[in-house]
Short mmCIF file of C-alpha atoms in Angstrom, two decimals:
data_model
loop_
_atom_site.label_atom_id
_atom_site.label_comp_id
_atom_site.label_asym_id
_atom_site.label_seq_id
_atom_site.Cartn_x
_atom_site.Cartn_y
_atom_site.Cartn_z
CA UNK A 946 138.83 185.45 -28.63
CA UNK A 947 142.27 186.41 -28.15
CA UNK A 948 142.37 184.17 -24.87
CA UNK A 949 141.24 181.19 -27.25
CA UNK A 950 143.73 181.77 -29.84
CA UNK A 951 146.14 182.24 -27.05
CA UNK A 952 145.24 178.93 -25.53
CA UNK A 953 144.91 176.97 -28.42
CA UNK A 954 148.89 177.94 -29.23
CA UNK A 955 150.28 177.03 -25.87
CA UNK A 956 148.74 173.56 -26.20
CA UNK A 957 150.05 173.02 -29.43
CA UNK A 958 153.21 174.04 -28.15
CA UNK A 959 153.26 171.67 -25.04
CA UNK A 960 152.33 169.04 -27.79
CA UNK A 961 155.22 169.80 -29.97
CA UNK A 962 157.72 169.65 -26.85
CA UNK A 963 156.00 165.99 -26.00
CA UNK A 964 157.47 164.75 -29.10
CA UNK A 965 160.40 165.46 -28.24
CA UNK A 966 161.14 163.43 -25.22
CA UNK A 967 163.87 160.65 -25.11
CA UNK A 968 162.74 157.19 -25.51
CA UNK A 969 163.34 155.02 -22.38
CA UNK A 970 166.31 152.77 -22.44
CA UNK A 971 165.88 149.72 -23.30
CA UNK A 972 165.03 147.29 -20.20
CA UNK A 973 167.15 144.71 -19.20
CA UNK A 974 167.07 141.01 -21.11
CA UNK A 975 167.60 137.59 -19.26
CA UNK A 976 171.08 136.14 -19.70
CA UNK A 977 171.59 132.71 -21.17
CA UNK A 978 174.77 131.38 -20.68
CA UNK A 979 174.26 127.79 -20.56
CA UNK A 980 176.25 127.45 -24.03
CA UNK A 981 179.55 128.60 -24.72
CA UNK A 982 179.41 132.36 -25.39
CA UNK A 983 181.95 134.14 -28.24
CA UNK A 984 182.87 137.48 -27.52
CA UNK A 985 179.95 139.61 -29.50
CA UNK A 986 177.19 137.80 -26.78
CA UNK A 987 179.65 138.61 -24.46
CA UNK A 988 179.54 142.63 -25.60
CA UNK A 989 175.93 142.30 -25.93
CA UNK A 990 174.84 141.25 -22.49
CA UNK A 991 177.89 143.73 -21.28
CA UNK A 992 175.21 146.70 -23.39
CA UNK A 993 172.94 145.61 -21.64
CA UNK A 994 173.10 144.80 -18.14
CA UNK A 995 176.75 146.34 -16.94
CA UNK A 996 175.98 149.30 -14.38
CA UNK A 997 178.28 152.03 -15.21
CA UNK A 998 176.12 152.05 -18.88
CA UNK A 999 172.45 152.54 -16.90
CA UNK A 1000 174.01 155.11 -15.08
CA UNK A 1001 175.49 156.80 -18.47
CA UNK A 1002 171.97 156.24 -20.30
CA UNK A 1003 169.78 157.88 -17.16
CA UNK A 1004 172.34 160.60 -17.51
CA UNK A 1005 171.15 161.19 -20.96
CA UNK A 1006 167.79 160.98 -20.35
CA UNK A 1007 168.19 163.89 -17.44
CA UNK A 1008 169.88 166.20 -20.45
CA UNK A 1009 167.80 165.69 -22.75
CA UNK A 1010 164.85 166.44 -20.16
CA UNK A 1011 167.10 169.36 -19.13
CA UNK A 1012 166.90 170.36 -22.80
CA UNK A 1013 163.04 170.47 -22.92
CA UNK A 1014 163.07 172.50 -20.16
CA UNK A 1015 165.18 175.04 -21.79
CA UNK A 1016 162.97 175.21 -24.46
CA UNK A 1017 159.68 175.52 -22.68
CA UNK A 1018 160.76 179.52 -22.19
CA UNK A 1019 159.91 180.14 -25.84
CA UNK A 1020 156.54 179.02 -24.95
CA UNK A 1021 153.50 180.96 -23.39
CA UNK A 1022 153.00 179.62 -20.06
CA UNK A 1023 148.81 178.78 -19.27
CA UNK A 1024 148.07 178.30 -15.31
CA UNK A 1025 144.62 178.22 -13.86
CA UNK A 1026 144.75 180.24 -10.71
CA UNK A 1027 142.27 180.64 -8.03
CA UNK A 1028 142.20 182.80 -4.70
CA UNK A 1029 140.33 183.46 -1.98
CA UNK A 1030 140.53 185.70 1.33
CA UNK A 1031 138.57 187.29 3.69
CA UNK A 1032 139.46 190.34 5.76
CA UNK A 1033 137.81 191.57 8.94
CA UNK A 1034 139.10 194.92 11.08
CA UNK A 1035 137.70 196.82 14.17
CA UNK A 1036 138.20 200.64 14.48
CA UNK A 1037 138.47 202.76 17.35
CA UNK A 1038 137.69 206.79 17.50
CA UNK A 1039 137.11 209.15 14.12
CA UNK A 1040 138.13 207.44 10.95
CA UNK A 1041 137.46 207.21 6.69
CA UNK A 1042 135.46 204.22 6.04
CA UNK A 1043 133.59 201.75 7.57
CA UNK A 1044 134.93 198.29 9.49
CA UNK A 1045 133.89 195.18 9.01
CA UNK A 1046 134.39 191.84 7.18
CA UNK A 1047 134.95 191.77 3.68
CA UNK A 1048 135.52 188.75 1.08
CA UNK A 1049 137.64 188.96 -2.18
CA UNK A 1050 137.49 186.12 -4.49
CA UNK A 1051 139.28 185.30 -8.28
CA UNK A 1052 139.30 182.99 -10.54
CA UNK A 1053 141.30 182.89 -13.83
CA UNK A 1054 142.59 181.16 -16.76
CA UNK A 1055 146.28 183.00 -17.22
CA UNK A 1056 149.04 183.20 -20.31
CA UNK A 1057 152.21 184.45 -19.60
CA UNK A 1058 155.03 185.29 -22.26
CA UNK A 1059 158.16 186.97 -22.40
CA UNK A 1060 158.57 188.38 -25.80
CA UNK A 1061 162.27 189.87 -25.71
CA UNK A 1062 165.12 189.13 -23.25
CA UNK A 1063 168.65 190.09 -23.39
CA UNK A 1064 169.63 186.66 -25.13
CA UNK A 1065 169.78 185.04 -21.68
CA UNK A 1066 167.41 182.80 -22.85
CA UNK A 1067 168.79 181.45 -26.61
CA UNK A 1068 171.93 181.07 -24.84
CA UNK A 1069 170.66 178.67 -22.46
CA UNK A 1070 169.21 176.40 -24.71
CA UNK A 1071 172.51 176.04 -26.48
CA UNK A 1072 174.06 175.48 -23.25
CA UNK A 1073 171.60 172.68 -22.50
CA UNK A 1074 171.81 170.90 -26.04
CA UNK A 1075 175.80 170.96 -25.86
CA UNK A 1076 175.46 169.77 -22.54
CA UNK A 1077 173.17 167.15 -23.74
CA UNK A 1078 175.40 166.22 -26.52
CA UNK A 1079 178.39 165.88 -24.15
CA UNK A 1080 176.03 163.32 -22.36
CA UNK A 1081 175.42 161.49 -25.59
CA UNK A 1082 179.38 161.37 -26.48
CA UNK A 1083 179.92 160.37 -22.91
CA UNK A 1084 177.98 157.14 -23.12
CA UNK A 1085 179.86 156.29 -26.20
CA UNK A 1086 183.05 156.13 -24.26
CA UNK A 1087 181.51 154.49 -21.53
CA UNK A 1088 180.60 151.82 -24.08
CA UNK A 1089 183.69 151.74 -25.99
CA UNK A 1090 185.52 151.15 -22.19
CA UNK A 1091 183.14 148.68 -21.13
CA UNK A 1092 183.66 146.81 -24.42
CA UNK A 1093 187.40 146.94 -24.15
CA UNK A 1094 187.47 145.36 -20.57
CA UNK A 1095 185.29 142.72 -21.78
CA UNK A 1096 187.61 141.58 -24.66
CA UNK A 1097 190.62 141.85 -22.02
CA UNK A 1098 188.46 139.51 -19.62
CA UNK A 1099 187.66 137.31 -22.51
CA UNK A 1100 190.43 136.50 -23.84
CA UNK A 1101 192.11 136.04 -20.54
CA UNK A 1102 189.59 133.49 -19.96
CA UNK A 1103 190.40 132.03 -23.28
CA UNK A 1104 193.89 131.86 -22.38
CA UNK A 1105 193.46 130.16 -18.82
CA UNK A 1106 191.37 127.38 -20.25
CA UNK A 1107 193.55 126.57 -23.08
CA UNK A 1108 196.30 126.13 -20.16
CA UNK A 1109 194.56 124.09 -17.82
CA UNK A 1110 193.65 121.40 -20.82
CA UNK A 1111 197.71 122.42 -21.43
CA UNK A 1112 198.37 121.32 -17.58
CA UNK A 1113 196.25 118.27 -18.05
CA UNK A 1114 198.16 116.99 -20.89
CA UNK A 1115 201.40 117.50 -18.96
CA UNK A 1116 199.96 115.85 -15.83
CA UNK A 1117 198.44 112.85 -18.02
CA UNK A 1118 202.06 112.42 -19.88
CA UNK A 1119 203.77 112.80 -16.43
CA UNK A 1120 201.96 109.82 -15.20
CA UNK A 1121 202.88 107.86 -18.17
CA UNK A 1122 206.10 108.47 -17.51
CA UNK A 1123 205.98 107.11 -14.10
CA UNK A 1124 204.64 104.19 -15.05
CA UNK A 1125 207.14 103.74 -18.07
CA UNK A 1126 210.00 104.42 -15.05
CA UNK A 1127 208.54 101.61 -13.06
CA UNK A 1128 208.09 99.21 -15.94
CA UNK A 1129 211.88 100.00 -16.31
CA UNK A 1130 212.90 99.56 -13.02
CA UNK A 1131 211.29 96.39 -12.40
CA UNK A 1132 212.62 95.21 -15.76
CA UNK A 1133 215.89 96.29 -13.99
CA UNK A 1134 216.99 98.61 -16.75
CA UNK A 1135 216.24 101.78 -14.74
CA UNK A 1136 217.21 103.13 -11.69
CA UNK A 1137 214.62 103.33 -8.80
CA UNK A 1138 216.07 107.07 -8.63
CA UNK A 1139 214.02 107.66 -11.87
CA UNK A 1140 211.04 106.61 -10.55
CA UNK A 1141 211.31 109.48 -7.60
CA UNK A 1142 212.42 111.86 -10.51
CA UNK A 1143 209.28 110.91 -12.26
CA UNK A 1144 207.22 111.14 -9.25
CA UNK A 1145 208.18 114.56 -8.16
CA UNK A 1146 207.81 115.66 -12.16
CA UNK A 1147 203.96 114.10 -11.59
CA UNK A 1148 203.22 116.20 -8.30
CA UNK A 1149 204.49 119.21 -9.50
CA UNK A 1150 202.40 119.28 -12.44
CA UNK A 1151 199.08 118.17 -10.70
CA UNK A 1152 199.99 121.36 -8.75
CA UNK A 1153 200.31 123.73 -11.84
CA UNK A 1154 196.87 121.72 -12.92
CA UNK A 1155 195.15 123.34 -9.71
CA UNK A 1156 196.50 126.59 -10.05
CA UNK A 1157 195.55 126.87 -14.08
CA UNK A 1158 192.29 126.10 -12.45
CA UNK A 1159 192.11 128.73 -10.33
CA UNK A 1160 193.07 131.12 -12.97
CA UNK A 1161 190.26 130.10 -14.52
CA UNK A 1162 187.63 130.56 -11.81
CA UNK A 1163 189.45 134.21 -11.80
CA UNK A 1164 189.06 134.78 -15.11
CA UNK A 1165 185.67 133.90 -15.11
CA UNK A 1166 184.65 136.17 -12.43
CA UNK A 1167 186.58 139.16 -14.34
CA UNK A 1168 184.29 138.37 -17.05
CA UNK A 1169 181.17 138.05 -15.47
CA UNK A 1170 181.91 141.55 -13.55
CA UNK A 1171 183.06 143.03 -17.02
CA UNK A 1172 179.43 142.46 -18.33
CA UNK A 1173 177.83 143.47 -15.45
CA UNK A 1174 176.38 140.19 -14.10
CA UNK A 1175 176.33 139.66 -10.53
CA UNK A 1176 175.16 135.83 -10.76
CA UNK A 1177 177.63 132.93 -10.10
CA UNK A 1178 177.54 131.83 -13.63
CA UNK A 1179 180.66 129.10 -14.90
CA UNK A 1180 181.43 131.23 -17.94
CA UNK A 1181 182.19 129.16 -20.85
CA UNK A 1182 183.44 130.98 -23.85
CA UNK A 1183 184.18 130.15 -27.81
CA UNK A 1184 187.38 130.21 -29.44
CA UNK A 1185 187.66 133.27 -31.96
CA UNK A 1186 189.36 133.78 -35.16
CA UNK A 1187 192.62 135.32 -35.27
CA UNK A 1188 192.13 139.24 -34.70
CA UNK A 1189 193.09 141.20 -38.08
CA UNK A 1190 194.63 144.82 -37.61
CA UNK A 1191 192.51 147.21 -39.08
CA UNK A 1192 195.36 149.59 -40.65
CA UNK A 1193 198.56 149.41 -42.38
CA UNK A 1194 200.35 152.16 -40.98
CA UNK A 1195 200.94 154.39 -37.86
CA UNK A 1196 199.90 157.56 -39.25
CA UNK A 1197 196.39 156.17 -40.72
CA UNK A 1198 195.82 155.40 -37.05
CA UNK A 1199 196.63 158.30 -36.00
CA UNK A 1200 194.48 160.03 -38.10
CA UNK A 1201 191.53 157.59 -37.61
CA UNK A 1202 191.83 158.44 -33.90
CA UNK A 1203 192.00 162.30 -34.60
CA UNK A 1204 188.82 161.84 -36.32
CA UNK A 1205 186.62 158.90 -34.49
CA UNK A 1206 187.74 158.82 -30.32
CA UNK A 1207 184.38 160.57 -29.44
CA UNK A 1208 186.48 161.51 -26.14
CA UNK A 1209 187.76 164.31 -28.39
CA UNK A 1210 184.08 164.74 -29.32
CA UNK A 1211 183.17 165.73 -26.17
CA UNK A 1212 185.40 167.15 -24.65
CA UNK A 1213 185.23 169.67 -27.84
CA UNK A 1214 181.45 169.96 -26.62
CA UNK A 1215 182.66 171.11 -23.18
CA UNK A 1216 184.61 173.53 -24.83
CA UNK A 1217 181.71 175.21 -26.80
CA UNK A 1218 179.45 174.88 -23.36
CA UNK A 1219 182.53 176.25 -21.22
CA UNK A 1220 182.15 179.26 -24.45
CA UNK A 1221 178.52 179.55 -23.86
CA UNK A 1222 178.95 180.16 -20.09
CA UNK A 1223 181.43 182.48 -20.83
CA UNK A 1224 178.88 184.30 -22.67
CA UNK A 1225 176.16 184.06 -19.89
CA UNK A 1226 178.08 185.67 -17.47
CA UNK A 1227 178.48 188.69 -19.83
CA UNK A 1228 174.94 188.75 -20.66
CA UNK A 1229 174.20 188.89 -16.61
CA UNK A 1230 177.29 192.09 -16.24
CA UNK A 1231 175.77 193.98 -19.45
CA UNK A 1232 172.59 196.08 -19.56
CA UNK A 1233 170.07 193.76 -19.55
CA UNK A 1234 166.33 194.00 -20.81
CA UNK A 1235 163.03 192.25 -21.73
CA UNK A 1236 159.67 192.39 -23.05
CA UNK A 1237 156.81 190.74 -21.07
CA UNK A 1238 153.12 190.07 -21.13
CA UNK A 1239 150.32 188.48 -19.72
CA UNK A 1240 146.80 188.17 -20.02
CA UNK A 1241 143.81 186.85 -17.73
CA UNK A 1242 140.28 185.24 -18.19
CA UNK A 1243 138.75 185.41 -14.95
CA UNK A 1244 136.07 182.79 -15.01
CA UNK A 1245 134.56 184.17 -11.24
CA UNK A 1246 135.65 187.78 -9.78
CA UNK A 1247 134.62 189.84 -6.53
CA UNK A 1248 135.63 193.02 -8.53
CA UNK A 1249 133.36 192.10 -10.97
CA UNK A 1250 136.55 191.63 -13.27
CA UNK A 1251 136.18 189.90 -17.28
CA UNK A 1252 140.08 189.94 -18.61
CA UNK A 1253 143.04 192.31 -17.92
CA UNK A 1254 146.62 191.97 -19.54
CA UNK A 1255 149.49 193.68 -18.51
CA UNK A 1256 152.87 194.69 -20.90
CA UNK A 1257 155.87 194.98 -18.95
CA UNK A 1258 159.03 196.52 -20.36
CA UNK A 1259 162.04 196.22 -18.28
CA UNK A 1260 165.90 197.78 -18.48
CA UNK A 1261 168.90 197.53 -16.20
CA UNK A 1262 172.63 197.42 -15.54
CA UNK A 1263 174.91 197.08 -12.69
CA UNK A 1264 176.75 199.72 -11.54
CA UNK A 1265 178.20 198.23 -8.46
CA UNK A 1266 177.53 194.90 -7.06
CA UNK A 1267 180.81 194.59 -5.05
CA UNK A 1268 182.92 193.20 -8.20
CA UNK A 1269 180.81 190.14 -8.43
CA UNK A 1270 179.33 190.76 -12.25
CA UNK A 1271 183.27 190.96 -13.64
CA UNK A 1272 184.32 188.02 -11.12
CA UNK A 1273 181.95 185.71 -12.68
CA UNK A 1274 182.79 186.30 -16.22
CA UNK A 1275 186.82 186.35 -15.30
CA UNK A 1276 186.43 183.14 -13.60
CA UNK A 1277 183.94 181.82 -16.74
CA UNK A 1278 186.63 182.96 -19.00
CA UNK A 1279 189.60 181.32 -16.57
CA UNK A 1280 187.22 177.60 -17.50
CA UNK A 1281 187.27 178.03 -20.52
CA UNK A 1282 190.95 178.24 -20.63
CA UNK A 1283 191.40 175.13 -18.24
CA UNK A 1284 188.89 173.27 -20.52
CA UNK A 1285 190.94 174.37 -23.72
CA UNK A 1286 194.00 172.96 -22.28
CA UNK A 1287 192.30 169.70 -21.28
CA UNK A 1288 191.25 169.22 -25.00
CA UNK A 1289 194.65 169.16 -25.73
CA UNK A 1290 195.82 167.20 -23.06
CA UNK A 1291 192.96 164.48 -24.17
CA UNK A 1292 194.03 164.71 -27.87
CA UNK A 1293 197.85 164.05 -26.36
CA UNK A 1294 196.77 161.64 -24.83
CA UNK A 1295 194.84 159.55 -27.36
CA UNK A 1296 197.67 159.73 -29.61
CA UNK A 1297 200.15 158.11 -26.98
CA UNK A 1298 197.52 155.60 -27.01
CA UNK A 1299 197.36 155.20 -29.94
CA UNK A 1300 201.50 154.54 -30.47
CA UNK A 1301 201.44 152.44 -28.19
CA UNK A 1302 198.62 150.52 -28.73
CA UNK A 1303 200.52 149.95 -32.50
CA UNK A 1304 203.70 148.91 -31.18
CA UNK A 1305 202.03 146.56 -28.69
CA UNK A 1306 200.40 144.85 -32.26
CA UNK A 1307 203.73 144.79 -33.04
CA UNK A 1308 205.44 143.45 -30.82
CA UNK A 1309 202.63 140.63 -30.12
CA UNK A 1310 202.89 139.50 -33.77
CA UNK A 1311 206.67 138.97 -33.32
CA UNK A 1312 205.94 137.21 -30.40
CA UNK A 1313 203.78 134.64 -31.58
CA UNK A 1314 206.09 133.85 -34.74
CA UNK A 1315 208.75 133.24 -32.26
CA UNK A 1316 206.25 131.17 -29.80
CA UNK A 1317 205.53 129.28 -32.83
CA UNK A 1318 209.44 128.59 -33.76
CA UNK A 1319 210.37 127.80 -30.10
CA UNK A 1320 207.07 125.51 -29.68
CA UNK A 1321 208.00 123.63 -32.78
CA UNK A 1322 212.05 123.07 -31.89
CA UNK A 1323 210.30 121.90 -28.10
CA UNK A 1324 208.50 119.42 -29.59
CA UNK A 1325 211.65 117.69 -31.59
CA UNK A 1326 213.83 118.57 -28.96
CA UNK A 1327 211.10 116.37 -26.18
CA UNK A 1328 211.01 113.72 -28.97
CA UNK A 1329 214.59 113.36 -29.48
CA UNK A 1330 214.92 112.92 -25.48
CA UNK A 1331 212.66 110.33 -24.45
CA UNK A 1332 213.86 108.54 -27.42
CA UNK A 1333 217.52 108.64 -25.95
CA UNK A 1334 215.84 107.68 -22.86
CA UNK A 1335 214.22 104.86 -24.26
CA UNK A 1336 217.52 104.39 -25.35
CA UNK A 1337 219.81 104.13 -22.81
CA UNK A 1338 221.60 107.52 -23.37
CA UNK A 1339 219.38 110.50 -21.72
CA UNK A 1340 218.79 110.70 -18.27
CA UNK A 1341 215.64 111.07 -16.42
CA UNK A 1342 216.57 114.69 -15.50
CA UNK A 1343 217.41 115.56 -19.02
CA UNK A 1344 213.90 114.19 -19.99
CA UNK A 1345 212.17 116.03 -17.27
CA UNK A 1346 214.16 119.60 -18.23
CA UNK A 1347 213.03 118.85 -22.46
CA UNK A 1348 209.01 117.86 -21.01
CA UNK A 1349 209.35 121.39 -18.86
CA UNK A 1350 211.10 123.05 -21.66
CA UNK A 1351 207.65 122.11 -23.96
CA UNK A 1352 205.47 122.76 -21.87
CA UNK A 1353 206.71 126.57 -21.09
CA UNK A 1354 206.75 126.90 -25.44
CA UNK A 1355 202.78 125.57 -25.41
CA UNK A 1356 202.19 128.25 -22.42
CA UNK A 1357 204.12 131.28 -24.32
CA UNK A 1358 202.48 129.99 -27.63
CA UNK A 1359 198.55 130.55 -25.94
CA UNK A 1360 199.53 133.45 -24.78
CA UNK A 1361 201.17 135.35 -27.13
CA UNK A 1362 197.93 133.99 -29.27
CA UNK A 1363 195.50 135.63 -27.54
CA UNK A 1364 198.00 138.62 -26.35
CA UNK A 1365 197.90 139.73 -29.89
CA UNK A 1366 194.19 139.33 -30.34
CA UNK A 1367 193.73 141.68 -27.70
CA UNK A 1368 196.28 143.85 -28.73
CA UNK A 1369 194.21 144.15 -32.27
CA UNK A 1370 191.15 144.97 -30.13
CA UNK A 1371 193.14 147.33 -28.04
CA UNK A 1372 194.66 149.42 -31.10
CA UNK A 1373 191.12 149.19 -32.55
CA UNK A 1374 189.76 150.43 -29.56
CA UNK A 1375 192.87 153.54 -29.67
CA UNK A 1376 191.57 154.01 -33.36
CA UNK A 1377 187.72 155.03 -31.97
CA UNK A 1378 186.45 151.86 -33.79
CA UNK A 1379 184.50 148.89 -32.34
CA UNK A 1380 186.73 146.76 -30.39
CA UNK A 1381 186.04 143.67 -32.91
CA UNK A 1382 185.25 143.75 -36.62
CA UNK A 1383 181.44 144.62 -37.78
CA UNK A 1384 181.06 141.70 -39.34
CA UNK A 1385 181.74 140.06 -36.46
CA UNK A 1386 179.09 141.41 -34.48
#
């Protein structure tokens, strides 16, 4: 009865430990990309299909096994176990019994628990769970990183097309302007030394047209490898909305950092493992003890056996093992330290990142008021040129210099644009929040 009872408990334990297990991650989706993309599809297919993220959620799926494990030990343990052997011996002269073969034979249904240890085993549990939560925080940051380096490759990408349609403009009001200095020249109003001017202007600009193009192929490929694909797919991506900054001040990042990086999560979790290990070592260089027992239903027995349980009771200490009881817990207690100092380091850290990630916002703001100013006086200033050319009072060179002069104020204008989107995402990202706005996702 007591074998039943016995039995009946383990298996309801095993059962209780099967709902426990981690759910499997989430298998990876086709990618359709044949439409433009905006940047949350973009952070989605990055969730799902970039590498370093598998690798992060199979790590959590080995702690959180690892954590079961630990937990089995407060479990009986049931094993069926059967043996057989025979024995056969030949004896020579005067001696007590008889040689011969003989056959032993057992067969039994066996539970196994340890009742009392020396807190070896509640420690190790704790160990594995904060290990397993370390895992956990761990994948956050791998997302949060992953996420970051896709809105850095996104809008770069948005950047590098928004110049090449900027080169194609140029290239498509160079060639006007050929033709205009040819129209002029044959009238005999211009010089043929303005067509060559205007020429030169053309070819130039067809060659910043090529490179914008590559930067663009680049850019793609950044992307793609940002979310993980390995597919030649021509990226094509939306324009977003202008980025908003999600604080007011310094100091409310700074606390919102303090508060949300989940690197500072776990490496606080290393801290209480590092702790726990610590403690484990101690355990192992104190007087240890435990409390064991088993008991056995042999279903078939040459000894003609039923059941038999044994109790087991157990004490010890080390008196001298060489030193290497007190090493361990001097060098458990020496990690701990190291891992102290590195939480502090990390917090450090994330707080420089943070400053700077605010004065970045900062400064890209500026810059795009002033983009804006200069892009606007480039404009009048181009205007007021080819008019004079038109004229009769500018030159061809002085054209060429005002068209140049615009075109660098577009450039600076894109990119200080998108510069201070990402620097938004970037502070957000410093901050422990997602890199672009909920509702955006």
């Amino acid at each position: 009865m007591f074998a039943r009872r016995t039995l009946a408990g383990a298996f309801e334990a095993l059962a209780a430990i099967s709902l426990t297990l981690p759910v499997g991650s989430q298998e990876n989706r086709s990618v359709d990309l044949s439409q433009p993309a905006s940047l949350k599809q973009c952070l989605d297919i990055a969730a799902v299909n970039h590498p370093r993220l598998k690798e992060t959620q199979a790590d959590v799926e080995s702690a959180r096994w690892k954590v079961v494990e630990s937990k089995s030990s407060l479990y009986p343990s049931v094993g069926l176990v059967s043996n057989w052997s025979r024995f056969n011996s030949s004896r020579q002269g005067f001696s007590v019994g008889s040689a011969g073969a003989s056959e032993n034979r057992e067969t039994a249904v066996g539970v196994a628990y340890e009742f009392l240890d020396s807190g070896q085993r509640a420690n190790a549990i704790r160990l594995s769970t904060t290990t397993a939560q370390a895992t956990e925080a761990g994948l956050t940051v791998a997302r949060q990183a992953i996420a970051l380096a896709v809105a850095q490759a996104y809008f770069e990408l948005l950047a590098s097309q928004d110049i090449v349609a900027l080169r194609d403009q140029v290239v498509a009001s160079a060639d006007a302007h050929v033709a205009s200095a040819r129209a002029g020249f044959e009238a005999g109003t211009k010089a043929r030394i303005d067509i060559l001017r205007a020429e030169t202007e053309l070819a130039n600009a067809r060659v910043d047209v090529i490179t914008a193009r590559g930067d663009v192929r680049r850019a793609q490929a950044a992307l793609r490898n940002s979310m993980g694909l390995t597919q030649e797919i021509e990226l094509q991506v939306l324009q977003e909305g202008p980025q908003v900054s999600p604080v007011s001040s310094l100091e409310a990042a700074r606390q919102a950092a303090q508060q949300r990086r989940e690197e500072l999560r776990q490496q606080e979790l290393n801290v209480k493992a590092s702790g726990l290990s610590v403690k484990s070592s101690e355990i192992d260089a104190g007087v240890a003890y435990s409390l064991a027992g088993s008991y056995d239903q042999y279903l078939d027995s040459s000894r003609d056996t039923t059941d038999e349980y044994v109790l087991r009771a157990a004490l010890s200490y080390p008196i001298f093992d060489g030193k290497s009881s007190r090493s361990r817990v001097k060098a458990a207690r020496a990690d701990l330290k190291a891992v102290q100092q590195q939480l502090e380091q990390q917090r450090q850290a994330i707080l420089l990142e943070v400053d700077q990630a605010w004065i970045t916002v900062d400064d890209a703001r500026a810059r795009v008021e002033a983009a804006e100013a200069a892009k606007k006086q480039s404009v009048e200033n181009l205007a007021l040129n080819e008019f004079s050319y038109r004229e009769g009072v500018a030159s061809m060179v002085e054209v060429i210099d005002a068209r140049s002069a615009a075109a660098q104020a577009d450039s600076n204008a894109i990119r200080a644009r998108y510069d201070y989107d990402l620097a938004v995402c970037s502070l957000r990202y410093a901050m422990g929040q997602t890199v672009i706005e909920e509702d955006r996702r």
